[in-house]
Coordinates of C-alpha atoms and ligand atoms in Angstrom, one line a residue:
X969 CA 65.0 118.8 112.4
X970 CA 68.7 119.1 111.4
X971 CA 69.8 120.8 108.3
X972 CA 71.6 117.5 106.8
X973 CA 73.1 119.3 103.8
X974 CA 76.8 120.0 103.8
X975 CA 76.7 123.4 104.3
X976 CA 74.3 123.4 106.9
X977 CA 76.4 120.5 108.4
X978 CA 79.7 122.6 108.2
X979 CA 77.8 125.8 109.3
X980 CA 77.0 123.9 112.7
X981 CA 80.3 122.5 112.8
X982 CA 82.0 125.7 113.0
X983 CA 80.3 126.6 115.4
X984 CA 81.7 123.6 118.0
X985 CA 84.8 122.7 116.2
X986 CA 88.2 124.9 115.2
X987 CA 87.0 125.4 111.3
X988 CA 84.4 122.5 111.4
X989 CA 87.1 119.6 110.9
X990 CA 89.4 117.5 113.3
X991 CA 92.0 118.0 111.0
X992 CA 92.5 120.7 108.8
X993 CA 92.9 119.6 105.1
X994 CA 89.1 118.4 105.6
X995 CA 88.2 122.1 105.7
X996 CA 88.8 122.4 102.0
X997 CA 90.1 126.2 102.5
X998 CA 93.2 125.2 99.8
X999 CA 90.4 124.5 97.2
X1000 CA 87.8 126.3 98.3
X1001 CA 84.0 125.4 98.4
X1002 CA 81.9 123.3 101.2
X1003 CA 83.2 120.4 102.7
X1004 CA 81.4 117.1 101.7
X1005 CA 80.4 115.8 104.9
X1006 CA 80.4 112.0 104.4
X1007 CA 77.8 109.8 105.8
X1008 CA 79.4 106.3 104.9
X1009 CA 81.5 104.5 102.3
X1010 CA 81.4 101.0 100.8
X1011 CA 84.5 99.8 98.3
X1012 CA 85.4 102.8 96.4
X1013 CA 82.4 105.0 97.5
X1014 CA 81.8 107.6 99.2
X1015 CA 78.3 109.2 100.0
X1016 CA 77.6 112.9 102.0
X1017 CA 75.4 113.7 103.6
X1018 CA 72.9 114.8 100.8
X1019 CA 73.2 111.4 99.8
X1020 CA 75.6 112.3 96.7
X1021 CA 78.2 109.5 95.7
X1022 CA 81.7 110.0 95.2
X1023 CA 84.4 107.7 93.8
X1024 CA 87.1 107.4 96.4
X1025 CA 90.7 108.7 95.9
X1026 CA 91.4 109.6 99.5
X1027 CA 91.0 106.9 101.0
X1028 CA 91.2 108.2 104.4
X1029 CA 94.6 109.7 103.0
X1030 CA 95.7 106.1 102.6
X1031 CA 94.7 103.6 105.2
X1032 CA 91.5 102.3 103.1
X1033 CA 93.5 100.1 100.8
X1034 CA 91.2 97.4 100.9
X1035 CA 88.1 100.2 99.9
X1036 CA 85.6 100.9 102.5
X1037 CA 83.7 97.9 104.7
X1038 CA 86.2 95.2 103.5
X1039 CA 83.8 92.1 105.0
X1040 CA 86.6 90.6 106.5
X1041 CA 88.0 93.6 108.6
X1042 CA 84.4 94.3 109.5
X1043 CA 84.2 90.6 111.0
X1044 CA 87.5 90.8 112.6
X1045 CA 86.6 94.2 114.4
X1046 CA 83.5 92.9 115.2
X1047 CA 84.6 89.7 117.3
X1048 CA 87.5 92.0 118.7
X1049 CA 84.6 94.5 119.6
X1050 CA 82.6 91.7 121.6
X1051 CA 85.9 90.7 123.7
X1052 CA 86.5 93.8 124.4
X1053 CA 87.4 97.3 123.4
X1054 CA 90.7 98.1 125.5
X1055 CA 92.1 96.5 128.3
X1056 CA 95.3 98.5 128.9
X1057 CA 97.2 95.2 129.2
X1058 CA 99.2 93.5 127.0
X1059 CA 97.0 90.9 124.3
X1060 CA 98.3 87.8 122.4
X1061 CA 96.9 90.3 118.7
X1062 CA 99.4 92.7 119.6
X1063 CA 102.2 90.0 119.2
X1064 CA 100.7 88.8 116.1
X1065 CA 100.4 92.5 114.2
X1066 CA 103.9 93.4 115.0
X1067 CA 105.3 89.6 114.3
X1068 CA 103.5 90.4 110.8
X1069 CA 105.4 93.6 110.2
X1070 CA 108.7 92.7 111.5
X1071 CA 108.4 89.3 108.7
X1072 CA 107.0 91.9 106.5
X1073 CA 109.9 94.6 106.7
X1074 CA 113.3 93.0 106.4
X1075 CA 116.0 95.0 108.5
X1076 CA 113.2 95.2 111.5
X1077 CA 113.5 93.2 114.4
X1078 CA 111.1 95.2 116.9
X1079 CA 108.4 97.5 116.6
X1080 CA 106.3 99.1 119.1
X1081 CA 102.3 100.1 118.4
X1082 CA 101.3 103.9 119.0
X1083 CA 97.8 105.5 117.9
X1084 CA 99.1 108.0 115.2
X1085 CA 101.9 108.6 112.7
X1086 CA 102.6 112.1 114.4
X1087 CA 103.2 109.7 117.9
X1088 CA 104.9 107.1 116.4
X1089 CA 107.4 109.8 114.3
X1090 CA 107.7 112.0 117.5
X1091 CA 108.9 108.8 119.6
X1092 CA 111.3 107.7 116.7
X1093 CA 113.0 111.0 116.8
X1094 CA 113.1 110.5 121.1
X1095 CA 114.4 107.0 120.7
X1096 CA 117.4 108.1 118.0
X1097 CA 118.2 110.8 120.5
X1098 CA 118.5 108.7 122.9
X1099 CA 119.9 105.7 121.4
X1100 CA 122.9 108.1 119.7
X1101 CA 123.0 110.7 123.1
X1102 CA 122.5 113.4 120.0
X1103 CA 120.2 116.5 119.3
X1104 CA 119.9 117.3 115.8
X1105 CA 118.0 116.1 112.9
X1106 CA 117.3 116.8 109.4
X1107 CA 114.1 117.0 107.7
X1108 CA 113.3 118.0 104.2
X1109 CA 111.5 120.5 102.7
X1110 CA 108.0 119.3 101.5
X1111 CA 108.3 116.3 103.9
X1112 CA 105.5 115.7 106.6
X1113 CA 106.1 113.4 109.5
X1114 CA 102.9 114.8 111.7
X1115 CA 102.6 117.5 113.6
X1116 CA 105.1 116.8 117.0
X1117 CA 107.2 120.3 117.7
X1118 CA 110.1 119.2 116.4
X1119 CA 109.1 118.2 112.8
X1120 CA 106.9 121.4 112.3
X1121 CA 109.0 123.3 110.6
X1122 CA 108.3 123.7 106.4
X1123 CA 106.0 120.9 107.0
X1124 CA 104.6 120.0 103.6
X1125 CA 101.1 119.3 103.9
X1126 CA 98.4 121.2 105.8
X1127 CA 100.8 124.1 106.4
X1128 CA 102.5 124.1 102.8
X1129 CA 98.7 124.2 101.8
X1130 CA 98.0 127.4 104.1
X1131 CA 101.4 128.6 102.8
X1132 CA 103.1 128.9 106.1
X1133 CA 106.1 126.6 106.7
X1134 CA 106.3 126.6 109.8
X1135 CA 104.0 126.4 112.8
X1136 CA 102.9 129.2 115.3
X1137 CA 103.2 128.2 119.1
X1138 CA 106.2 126.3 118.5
X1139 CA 109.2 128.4 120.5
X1140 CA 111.9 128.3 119.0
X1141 CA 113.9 126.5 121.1
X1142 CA 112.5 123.9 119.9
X1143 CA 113.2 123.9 116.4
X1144 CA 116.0 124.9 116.9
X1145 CA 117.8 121.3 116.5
X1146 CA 116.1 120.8 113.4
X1147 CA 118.1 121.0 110.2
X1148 CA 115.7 121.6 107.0
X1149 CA 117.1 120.9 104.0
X1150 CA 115.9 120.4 100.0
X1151 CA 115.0 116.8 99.2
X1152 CA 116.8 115.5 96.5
X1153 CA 119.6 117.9 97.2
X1154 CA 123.0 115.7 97.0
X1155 CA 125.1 118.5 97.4
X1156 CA 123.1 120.1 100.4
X1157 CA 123.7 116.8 102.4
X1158 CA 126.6 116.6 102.1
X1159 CA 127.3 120.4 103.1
X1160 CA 124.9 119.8 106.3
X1161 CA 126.7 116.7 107.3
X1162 CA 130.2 118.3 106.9
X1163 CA 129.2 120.3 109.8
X1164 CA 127.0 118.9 111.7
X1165 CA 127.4 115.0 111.2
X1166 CA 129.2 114.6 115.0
X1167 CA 125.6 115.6 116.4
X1168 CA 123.3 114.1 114.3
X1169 CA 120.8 111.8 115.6
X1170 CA 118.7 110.9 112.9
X1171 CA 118.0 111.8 109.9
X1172 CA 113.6 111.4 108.7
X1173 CA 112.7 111.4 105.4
X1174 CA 109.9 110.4 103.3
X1175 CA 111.3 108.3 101.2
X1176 CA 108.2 108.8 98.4
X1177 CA 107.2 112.3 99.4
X1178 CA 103.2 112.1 99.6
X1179 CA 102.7 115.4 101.4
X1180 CA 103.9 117.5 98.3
X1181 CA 101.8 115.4 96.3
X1182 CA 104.3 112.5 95.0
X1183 CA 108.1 113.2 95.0
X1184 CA 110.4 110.2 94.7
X1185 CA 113.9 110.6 96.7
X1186 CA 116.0 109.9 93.9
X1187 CA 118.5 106.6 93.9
X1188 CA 121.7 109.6 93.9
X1189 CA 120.1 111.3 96.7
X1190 CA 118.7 108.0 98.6
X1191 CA 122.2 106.1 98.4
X1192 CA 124.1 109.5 99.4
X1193 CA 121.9 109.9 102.2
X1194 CA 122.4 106.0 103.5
X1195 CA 126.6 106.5 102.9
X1196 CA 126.3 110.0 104.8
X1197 CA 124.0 108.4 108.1
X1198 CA 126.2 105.6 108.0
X1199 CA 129.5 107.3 108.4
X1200 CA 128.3 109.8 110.4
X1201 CA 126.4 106.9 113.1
X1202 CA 123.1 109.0 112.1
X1203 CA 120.2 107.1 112.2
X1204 CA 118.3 106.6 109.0
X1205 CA 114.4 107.1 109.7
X1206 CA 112.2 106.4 106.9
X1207 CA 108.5 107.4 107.5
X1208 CA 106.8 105.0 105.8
X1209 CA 103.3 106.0 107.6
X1210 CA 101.9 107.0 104.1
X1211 CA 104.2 104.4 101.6
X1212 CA 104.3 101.6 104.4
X1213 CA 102.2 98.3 103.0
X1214 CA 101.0 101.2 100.0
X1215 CA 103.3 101.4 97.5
X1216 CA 104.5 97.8 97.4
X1217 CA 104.1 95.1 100.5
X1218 CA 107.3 96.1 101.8
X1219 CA 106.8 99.2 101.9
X1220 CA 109.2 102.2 100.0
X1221 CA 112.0 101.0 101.4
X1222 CA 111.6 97.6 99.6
X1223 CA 111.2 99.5 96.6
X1224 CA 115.2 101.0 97.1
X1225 CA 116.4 98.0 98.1
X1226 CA 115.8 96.6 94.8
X1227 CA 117.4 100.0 93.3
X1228 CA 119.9 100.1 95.9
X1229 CA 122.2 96.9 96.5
X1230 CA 121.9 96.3 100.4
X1231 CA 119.4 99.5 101.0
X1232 CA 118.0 100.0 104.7
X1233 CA 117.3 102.3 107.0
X1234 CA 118.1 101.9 110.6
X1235 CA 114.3 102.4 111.6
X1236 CA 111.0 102.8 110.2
X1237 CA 107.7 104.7 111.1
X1238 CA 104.3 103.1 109.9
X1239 CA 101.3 103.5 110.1
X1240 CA 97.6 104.2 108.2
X1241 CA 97.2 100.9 106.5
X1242 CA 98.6 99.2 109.5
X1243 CA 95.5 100.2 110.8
X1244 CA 93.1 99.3 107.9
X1245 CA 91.2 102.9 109.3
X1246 CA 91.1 102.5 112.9
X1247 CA 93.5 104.5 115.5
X1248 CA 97.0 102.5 114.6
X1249 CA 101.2 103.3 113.9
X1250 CA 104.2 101.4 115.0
X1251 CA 107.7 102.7 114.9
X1252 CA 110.7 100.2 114.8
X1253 CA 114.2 99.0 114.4
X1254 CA 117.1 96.8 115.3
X1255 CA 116.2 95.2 118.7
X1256 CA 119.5 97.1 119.6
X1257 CA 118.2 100.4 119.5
X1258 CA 114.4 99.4 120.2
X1259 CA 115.8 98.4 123.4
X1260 CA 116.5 101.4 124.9
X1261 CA 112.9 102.2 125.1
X1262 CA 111.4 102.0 128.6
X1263 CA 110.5 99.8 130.2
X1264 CA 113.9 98.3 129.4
X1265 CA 115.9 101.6 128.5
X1266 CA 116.3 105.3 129.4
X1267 CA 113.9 106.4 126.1
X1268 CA 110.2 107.1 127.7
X1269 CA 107.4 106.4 125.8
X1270 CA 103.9 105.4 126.4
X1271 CA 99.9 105.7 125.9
X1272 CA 96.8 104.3 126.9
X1273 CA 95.5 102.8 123.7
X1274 CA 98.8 101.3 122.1
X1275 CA 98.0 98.6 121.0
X1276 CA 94.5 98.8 120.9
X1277 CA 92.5 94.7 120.7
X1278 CA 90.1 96.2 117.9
X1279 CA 92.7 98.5 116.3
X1280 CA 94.9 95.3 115.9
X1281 CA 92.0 93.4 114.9
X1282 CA 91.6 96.1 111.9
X1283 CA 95.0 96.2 110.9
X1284 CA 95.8 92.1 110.8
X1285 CA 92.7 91.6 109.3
X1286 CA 93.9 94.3 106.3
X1287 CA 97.7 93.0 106.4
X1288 CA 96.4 89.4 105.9
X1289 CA 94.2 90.6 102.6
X1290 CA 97.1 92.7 101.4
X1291 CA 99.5 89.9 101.3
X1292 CA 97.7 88.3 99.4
X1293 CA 99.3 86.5 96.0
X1294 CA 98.9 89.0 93.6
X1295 CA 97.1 92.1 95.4
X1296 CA 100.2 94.5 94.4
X1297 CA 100.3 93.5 91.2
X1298 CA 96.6 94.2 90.6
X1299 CA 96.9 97.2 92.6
X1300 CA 99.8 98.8 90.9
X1301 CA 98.4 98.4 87.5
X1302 CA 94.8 100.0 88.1
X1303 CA 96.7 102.7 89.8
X1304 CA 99.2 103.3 87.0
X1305 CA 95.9 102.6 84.3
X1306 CA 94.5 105.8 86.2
X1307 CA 97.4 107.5 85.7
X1308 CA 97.9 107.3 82.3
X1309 CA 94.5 107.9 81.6
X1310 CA 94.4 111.3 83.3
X1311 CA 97.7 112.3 81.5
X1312 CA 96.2 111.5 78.2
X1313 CA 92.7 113.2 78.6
X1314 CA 94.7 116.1 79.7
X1315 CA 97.0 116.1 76.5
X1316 CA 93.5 115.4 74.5
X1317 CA 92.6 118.9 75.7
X1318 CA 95.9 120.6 75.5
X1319 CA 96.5 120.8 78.9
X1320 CA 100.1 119.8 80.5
X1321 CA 100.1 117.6 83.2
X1322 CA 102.1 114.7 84.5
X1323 CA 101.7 112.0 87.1
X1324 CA 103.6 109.3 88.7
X1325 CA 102.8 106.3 90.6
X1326 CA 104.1 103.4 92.8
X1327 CA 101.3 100.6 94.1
X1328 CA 98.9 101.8 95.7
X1329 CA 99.8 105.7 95.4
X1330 CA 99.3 108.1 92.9
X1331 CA 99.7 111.8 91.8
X1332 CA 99.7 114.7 89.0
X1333 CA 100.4 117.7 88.4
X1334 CA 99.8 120.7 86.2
X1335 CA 103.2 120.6 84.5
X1336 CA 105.2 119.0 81.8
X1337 CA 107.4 117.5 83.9
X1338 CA 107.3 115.8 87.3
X1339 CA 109.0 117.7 90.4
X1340 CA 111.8 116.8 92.1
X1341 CA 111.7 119.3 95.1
X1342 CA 108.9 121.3 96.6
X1343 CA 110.0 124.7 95.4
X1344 CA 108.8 123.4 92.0
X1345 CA 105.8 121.2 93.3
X1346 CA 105.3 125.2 94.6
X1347 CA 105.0 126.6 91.0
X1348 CA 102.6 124.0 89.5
X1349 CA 99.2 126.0 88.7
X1350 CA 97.3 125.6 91.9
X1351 CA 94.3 128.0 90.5
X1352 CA 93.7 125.0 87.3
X1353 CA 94.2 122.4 90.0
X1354 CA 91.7 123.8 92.5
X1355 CA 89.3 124.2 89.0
X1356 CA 89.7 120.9 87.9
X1357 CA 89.4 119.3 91.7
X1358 CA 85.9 121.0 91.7
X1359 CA 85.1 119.5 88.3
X1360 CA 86.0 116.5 89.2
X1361 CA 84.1 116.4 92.6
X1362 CA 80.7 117.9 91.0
X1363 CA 81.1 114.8 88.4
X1364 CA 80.9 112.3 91.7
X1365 CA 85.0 112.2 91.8
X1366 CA 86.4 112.6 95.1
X1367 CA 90.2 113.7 94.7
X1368 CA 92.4 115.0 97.4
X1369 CA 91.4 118.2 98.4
X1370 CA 94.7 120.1 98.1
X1371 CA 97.2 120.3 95.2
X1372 CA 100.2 119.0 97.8
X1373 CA 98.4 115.8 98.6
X1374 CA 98.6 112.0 96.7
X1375 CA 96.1 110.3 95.7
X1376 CA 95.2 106.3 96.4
X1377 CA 93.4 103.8 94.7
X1378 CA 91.9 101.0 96.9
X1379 CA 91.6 97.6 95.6
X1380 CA 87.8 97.6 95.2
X1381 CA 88.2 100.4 92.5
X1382 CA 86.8 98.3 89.0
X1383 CA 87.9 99.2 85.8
X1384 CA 84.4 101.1 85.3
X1385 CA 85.2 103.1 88.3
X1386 CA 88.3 104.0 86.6
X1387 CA 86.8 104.3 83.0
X1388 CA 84.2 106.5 85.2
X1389 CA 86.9 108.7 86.7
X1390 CA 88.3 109.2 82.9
X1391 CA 84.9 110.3 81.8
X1392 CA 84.6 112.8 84.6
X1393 CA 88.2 114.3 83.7
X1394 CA 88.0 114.4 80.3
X1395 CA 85.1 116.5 80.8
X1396 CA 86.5 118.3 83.7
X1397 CA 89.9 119.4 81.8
X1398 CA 87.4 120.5 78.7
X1399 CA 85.6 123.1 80.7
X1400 CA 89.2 124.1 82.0
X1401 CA 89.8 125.1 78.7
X1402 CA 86.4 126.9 77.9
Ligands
KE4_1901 P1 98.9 111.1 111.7 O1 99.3 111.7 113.0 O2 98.0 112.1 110.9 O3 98.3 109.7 111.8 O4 100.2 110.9 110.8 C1 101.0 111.9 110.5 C2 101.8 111.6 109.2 C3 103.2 111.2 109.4 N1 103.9 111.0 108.3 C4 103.4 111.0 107.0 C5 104.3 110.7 105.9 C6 102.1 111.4 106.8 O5 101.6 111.5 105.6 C7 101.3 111.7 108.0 C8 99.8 112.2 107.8 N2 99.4 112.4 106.5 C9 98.3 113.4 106.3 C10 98.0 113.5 104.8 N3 99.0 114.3 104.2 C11 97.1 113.0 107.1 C12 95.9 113.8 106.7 C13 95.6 114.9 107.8 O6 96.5 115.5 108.3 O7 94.4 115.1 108.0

């Protein structure tokens, strides 16, 4: 008989599989300890394999927005399921889910369906290159856009948590095109567009930074950037695939357009809730530049499961709950309730920490003030995080399992889950201070 405990799980795991994960946050080396090894979910739980229950902040890193086994999306995949799984042909669903973010996203005319964030930010840096016969980009420091050659470089989650900013096996040849510079750096931009602006293609940005925890572009930086990509005919690429249909229905960029008189960026990247947890991104923009993708344009792109029937299923199924009157709303406030909680048990045991939140999306960090940049998301105290994530995980809390990740609430987190979560961290930050 198998050993079904999560060490015995991750001991055999290791044995078939790179570290025992498909993805190496899951391995827990940034915190330390056994990986829970989770053996299914329902609304804001969790349970591993030893049967143990966790409250849900991860939330598949953001895709379960709805909490886990939604009825609806279960019915939906189901009937998709019994028509069948892929066909490799185009289906009616496929015009529905990207009719529904195109209505959803204003400044979008076209989108086109990939399986991953990392495929769908890889083919929106191809298509600006394309579309603007131009080789450079800029990315930011503590900004994560998957893990395509290009964008590898001071990527800001896995490989800020492993300390290494910047891939091995990537020549450099390939990076070389790829401009890094600090986020929320007015002054940087404009020094990295006074020389390179003629051969910019695009510039990608998260525009709420969720892979060095939660950094908000500020409205300076955002509106310099748009004035900048503008004059310059750079193309302004928001990946959304964490923020998109999280933070607000509109995603971050609806957020600046209420900061920002007339905000847009010239295309998007989506994906995670799009998907409601099943294989599912999009990438899109003005019909004008989407139509350079084959098979109309020069750009190439392709894959077998675009578009998948019961991916699409998934994600309608999740957009049509999610649009909902009121879901935001509710959303936003248990998220920011959680906040505020954490930040006041901390205080209650002397402890700094500070936390931010927009919809869905949440984080905190061990110092009195929030971070603008990643060098100083760098010096928040990753040992007391790392304690209190344990504390918090032995008391049946499941946070994100590295100190440069957010956090999500779903919307089948009650107020007693929350109430529970404030119990477990007012304990947690207590033994922090024994
Ligand atoms: P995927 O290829 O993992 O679907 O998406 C890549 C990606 C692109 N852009 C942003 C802003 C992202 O946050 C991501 C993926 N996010 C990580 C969490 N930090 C996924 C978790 C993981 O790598 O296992």
């Amino acid at each position: 008989m198998n050993d079904k405990t999560n060490a015995g799980l991750f001991e055999r795991a290791q044995r078939v599989i790179p570290g025992g994960v498909n993805s190496p946050v899951r391995a827990f080396r940034a915190v330390g300890g056994t990986p829970r090894f989770i053996a299914r979910a329902k609304g804001a739980y969790l349970w591993d394999s030893e049967g143990q229950r966790y409250i849900d902040y991860i939330g598949s890193w953001g895709p379960m927005i709805l909490g886990h086994g939604h009825p609806g999306v279960l019915e939906a995949v189901r009937q998709a399921a019994e028509d069948g799984l892929s066909f490799g042909a185009p289906t009616e669903r496929e015009i529905e889910l990207a009719e529904a973010i195109v209505a959803l996203v204003p400044g979008l005319e076209q989108v086109r369906l990939v399986s991953s964030g990392t495929e769908a930010a890889m083919s929106a840096i191809r298509l600006a290159r394309g579309a603007t016969s131009r080789s450079r980009l800029i990315k930011f420091e503590g900004c994560y856009h998957g893990h395509a050659d290009a964008l590898l470089v001071k990527a800001g989650s896995g490989l800020a948590t492993f300390g290494n900013p910047t891939s091995a096996g990537v020549p450099p040849e390939v990076v070389q095109h790829t401009i890094v510079l600090p986020y929320n750096d007015v002054a940087a931009l404009d020094a990295a567009f006074a020389e390179h602006g003629h051969d910019l293609a695009c510039v990608m940005v998260e525009p709420i930074a969720g892979n060095m925890n939660f950094v908000r572009a500020s409205v300076p930086f955002m509106t310099r950037l748009r004035e900048l990509c503008t004059a310059h005919g750079a193309l302004l690429v928001f990946d959304e695939v964490m923020s998109g249909f999280r933070v607000a229905l509109g995603g971050a960029q609806s957020v600046y357009a209420r900061l920002i008189p007339g905000f847009a960026p010239d295309m998007s990247v989506f994906g995670k809730v799009i998907g409601g947890g099943m294989p599912l991104a999009a990438f899109g923009g003005s019909s004008a530049v989407m139509s350079q993708l084959a098979p109309l344009g020069p750009v190439y792109q392709a894959g077998t499961l675009s578009g998948n029937p019961v991916a699409t299923a998934c994600g309608l199924a999740t957009l049509r709950e999610i649009t909902r009157p009121g879901f935001f709303e509710a959303l936003a406030q248990r998220t920011r309730a959680l906040v505020a909680g954490l930040v006041s048990a901390a205080r209650e045991a002397d402890i700094a920490l500070c936390g931010d939140s927009e919809g869905g999306m949440f984080g905190f960090f061990f110092h009195d003030e929030l971070p603008q940049n990643y060098p100083t998301v760098m010096t928040t105290d990753k040992e007391r995080f790392n304690h209190f994530f344990h504390g918090m995980l032995d008391r049946g809390v499941y946070l994100a399992p590295a100190l440069y990740e957010a956090g999500f609430v779903s919307a089948a987190h009650s107020a007693q889950d929350i109430d529970l979560t404030l119990e477990a961290a007012r304990q947690s930050f207590k033994a922090l201070r024994a």
